[in-house]
PDB file of C-alpha atoms in Angstrom:
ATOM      1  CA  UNK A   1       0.000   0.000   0.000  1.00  0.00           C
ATOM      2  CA  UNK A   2       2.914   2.361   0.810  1.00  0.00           C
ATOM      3  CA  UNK A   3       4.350   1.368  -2.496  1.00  0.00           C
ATOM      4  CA  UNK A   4       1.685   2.343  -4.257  1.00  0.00           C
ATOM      5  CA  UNK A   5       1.030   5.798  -2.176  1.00  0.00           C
ATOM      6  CA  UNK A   6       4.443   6.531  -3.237  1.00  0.00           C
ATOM      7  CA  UNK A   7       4.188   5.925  -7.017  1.00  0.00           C
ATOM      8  CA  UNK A   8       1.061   8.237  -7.207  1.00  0.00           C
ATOM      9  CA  UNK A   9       2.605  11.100  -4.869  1.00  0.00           C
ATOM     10  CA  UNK A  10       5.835  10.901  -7.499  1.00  0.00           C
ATOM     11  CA  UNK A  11       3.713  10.312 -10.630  1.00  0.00           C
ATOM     12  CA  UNK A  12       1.459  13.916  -9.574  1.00  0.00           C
ATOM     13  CA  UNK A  13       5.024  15.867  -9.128  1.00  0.00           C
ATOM     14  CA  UNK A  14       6.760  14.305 -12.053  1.00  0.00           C
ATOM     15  CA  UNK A  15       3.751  14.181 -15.134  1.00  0.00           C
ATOM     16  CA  UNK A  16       3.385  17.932 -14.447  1.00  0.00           C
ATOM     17  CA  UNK A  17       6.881  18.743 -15.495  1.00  0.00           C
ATOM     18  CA  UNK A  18       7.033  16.330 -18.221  1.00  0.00           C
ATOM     19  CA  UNK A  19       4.271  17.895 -19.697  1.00  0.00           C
ATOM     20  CA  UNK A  20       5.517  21.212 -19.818  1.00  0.00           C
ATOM     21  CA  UNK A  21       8.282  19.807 -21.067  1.00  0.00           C
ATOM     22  CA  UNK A  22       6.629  18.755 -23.892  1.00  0.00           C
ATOM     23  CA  UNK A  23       5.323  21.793 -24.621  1.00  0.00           C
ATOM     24  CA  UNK A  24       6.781  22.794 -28.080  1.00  0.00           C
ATOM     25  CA  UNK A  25       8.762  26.237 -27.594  1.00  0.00           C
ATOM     26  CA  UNK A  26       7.496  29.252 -29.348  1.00  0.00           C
ATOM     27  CA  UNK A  27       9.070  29.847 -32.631  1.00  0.00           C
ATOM     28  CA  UNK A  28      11.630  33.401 -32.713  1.00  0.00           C
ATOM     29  CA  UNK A  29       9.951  36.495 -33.658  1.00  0.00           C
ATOM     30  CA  UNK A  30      10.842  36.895 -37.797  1.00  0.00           C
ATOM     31  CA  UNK A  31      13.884  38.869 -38.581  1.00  0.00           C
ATOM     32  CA  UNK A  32      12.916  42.206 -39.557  1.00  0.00           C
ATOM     33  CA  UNK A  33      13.124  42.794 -43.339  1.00  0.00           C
ATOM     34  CA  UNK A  34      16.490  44.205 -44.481  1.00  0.00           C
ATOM     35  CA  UNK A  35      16.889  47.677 -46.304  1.00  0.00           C
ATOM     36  CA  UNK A  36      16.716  47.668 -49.976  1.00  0.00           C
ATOM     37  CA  UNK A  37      21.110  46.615 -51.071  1.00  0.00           C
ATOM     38  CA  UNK A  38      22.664  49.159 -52.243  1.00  0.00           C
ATOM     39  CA  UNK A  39      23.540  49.620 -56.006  1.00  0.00           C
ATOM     40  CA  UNK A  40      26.977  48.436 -55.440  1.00  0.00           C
ATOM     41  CA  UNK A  41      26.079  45.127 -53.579  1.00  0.00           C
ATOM     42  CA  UNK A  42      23.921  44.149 -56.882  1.00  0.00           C
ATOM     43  CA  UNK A  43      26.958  44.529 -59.194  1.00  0.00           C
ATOM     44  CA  UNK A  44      29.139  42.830 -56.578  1.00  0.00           C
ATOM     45  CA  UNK A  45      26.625  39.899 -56.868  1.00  0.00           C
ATOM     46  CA  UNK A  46      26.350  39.626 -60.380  1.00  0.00           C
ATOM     47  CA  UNK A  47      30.485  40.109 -60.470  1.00  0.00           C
ATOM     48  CA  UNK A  48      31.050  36.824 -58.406  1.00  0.00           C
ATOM     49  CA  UNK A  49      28.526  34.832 -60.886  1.00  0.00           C
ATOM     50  CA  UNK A  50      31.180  35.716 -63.686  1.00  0.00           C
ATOM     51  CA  UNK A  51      34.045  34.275 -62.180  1.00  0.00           C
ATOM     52  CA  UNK A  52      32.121  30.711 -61.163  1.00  0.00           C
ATOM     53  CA  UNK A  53      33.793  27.707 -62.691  1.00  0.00           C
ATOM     54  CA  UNK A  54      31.619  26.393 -65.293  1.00  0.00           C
ATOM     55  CA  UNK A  55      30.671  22.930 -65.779  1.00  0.00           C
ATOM     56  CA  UNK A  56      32.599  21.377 -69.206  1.00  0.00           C
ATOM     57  CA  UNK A  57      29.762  20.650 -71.429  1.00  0.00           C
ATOM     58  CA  UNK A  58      31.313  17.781 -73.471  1.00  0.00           C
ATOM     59  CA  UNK A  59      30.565  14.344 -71.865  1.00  0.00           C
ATOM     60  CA  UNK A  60      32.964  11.127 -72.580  1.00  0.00           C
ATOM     61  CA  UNK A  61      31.824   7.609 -70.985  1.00  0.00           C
ATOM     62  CA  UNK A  62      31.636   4.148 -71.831  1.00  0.00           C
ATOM     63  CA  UNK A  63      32.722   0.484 -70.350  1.00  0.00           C
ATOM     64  CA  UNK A  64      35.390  -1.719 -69.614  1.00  0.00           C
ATOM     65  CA  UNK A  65      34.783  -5.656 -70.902  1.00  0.00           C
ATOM     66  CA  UNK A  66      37.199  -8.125 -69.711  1.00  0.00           C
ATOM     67  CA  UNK A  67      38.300 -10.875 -71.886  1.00  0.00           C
ATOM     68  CA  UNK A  68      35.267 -12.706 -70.988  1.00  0.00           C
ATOM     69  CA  UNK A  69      33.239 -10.018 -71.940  1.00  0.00           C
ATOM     70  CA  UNK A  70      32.243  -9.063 -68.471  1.00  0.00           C
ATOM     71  CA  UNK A  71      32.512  -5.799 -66.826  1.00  0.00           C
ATOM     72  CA  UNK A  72      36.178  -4.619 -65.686  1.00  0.00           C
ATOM     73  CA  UNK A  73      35.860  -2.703 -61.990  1.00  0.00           C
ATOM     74  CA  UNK A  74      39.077  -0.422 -61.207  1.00  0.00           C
ATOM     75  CA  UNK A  75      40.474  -0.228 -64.680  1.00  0.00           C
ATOM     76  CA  UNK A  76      42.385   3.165 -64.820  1.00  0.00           C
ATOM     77  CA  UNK A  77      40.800   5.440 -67.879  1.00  0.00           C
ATOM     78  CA  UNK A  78      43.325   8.070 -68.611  1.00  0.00           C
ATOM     79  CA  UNK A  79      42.625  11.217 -71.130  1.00  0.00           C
ATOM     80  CA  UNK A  80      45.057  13.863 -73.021  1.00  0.00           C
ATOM     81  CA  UNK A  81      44.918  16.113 -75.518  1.00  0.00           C
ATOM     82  CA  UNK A  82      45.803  14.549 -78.934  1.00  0.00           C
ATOM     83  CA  UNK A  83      49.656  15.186 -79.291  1.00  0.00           C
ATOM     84  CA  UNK A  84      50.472  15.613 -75.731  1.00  0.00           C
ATOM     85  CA  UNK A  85      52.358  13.477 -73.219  1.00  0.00           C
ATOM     86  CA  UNK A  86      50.976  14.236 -70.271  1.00  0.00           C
ATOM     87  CA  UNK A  87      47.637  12.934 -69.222  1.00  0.00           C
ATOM     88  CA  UNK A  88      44.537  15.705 -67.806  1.00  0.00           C
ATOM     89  CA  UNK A  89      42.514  13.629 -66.854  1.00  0.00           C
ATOM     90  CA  UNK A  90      42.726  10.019 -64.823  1.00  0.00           C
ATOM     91  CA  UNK A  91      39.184   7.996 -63.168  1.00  0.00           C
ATOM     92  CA  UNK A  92      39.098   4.482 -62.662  1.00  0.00           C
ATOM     93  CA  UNK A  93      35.900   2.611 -63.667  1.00  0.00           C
ATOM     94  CA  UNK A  94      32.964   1.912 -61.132  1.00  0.00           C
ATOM     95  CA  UNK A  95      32.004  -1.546 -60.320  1.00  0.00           C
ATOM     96  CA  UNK A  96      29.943  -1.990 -63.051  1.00  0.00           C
ATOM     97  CA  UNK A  97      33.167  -1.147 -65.638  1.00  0.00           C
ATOM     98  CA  UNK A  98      31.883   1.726 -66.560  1.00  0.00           C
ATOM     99  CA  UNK A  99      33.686   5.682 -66.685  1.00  0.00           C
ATOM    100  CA  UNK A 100      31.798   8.900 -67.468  1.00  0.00           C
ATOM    101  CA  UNK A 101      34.084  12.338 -67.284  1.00  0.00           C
ATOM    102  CA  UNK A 102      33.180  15.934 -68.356  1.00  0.00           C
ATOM    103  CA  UNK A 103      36.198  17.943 -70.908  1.00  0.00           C
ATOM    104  CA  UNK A 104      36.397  20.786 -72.524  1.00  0.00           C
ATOM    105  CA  UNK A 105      34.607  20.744 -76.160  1.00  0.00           C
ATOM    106  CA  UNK A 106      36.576  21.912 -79.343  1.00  0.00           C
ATOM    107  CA  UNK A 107      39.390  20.075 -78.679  1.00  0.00           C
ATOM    108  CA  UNK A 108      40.688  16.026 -79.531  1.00  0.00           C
ATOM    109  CA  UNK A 109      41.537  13.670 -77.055  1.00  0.00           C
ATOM    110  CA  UNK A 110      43.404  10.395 -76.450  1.00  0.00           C
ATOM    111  CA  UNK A 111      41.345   7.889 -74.047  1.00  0.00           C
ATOM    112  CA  UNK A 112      43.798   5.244 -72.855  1.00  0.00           C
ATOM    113  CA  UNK A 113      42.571   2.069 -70.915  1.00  0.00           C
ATOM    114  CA  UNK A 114      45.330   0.679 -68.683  1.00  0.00           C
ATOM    115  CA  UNK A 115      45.511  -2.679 -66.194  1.00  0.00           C
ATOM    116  CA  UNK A 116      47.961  -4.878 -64.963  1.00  0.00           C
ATOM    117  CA  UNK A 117      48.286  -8.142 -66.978  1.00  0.00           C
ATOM    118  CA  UNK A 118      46.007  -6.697 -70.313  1.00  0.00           C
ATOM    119  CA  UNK A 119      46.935  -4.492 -73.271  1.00  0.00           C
ATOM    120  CA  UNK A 120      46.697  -1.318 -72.703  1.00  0.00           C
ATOM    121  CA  UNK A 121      44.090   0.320 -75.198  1.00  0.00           C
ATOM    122  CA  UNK A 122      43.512   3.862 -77.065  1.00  0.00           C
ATOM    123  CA  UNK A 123      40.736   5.433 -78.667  1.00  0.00           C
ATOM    124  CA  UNK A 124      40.362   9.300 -80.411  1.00  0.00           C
ATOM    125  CA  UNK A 125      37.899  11.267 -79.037  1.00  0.00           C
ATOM    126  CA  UNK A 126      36.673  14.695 -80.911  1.00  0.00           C
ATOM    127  CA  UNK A 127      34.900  16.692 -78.549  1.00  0.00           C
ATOM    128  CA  UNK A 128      33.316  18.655 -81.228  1.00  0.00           C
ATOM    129  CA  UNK A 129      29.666  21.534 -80.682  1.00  0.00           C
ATOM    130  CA  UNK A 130      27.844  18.824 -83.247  1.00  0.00           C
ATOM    131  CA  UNK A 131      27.383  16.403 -80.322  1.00  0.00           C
ATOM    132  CA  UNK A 132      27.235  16.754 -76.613  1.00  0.00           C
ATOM    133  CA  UNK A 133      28.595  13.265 -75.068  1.00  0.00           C
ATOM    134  CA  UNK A 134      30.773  10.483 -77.085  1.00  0.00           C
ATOM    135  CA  UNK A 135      30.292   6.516 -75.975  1.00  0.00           C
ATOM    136  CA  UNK A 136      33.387   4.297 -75.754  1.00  0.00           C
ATOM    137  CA  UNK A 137      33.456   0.517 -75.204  1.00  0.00           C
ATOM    138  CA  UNK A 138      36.872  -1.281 -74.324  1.00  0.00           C
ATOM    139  CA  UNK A 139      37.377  -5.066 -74.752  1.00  0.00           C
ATOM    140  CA  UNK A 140      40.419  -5.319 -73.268  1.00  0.00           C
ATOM    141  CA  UNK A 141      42.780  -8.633 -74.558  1.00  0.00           C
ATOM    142  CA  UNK A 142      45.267 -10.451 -71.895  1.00  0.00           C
ATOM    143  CA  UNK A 143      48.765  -9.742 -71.985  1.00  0.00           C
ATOM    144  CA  UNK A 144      49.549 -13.146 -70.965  1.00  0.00           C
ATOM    145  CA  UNK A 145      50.722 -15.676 -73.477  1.00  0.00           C
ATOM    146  CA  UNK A 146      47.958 -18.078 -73.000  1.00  0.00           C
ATOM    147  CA  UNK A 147      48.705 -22.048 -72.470  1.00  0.00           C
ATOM    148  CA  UNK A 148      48.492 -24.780 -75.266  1.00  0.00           C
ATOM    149  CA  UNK A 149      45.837 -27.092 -73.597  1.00  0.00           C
ATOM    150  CA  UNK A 150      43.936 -23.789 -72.897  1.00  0.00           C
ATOM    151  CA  UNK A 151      40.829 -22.929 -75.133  1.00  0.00           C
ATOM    152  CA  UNK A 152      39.032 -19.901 -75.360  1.00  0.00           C
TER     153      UNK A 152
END
């Protein structure tokens, strides 16, 4: 009997505090509206949207086949300019084989397809204003020599 005295002399102090609590807490008053920006700040704004990097609208992707013709994870996809030496660009393909990279249009590129064990593989790539992406597909060959009792 004491027990339960107890529980209902704690449950009438404690509810009342929970509930208020649980009372949801008045939103803050909303900011007053700012003065009209000066002429300045509106060509200061429209200054800083000039110098924003832009997104390179010419779109090179495609996939990586094994041997076997399955997909090719982690293969290394590197791009350059046509002519050049060293390499812009360098992804490696998803888990599915596949590679998708946005360049610079007007200009022709070198894709190079690159693992350990296989051929290593290059296709041109003209990243012209007539189209907006350009598909590849890799089959890459082993590098291996392969055994005489082996078939294909």
């Amino acid at each position: 009997m004491r027990f339960l005295l107890t529980t209902l002399f704690l449950a009438a102090l404690v509810l009342p505090c929970l509930a208020a609590a649980q009372q949801p807490v008045p939103p803050p008053p909303p900011p007053e509206a700012p003065a009209a920006a000066p002429p300045a700040r509106a060509q200061e704004s429209s200054s800083t949207s000039k110098h924003k990097s832009k997104i390179p609208p010419f779109l090179i992707l495609g996939t990586v086949f094994n041997e076997h013709a399955l997909a090719f994870p982690g293969v290394e996809v590197k791009i350059r300019r046509k002519g050049e030496k060293k390499f812009r660009f360098d992804i490696y393909t998803n888990s599915r084989g596949e590679f998708a990279i946005r360049v610079p249009d007007g200009i022709e590129y070198e894709v190079v397809v690159r693992q350990k064990n296989y051929k290593e593989q290059s296709q041109p790539v003209v990243a012209n204003m007539a189209e907006v992406q350009k598909r590849l597909t890799f089959k890459l060959e082993s590098s291996k020599p392969t055994k005489a009792g082996d078939s294909k």
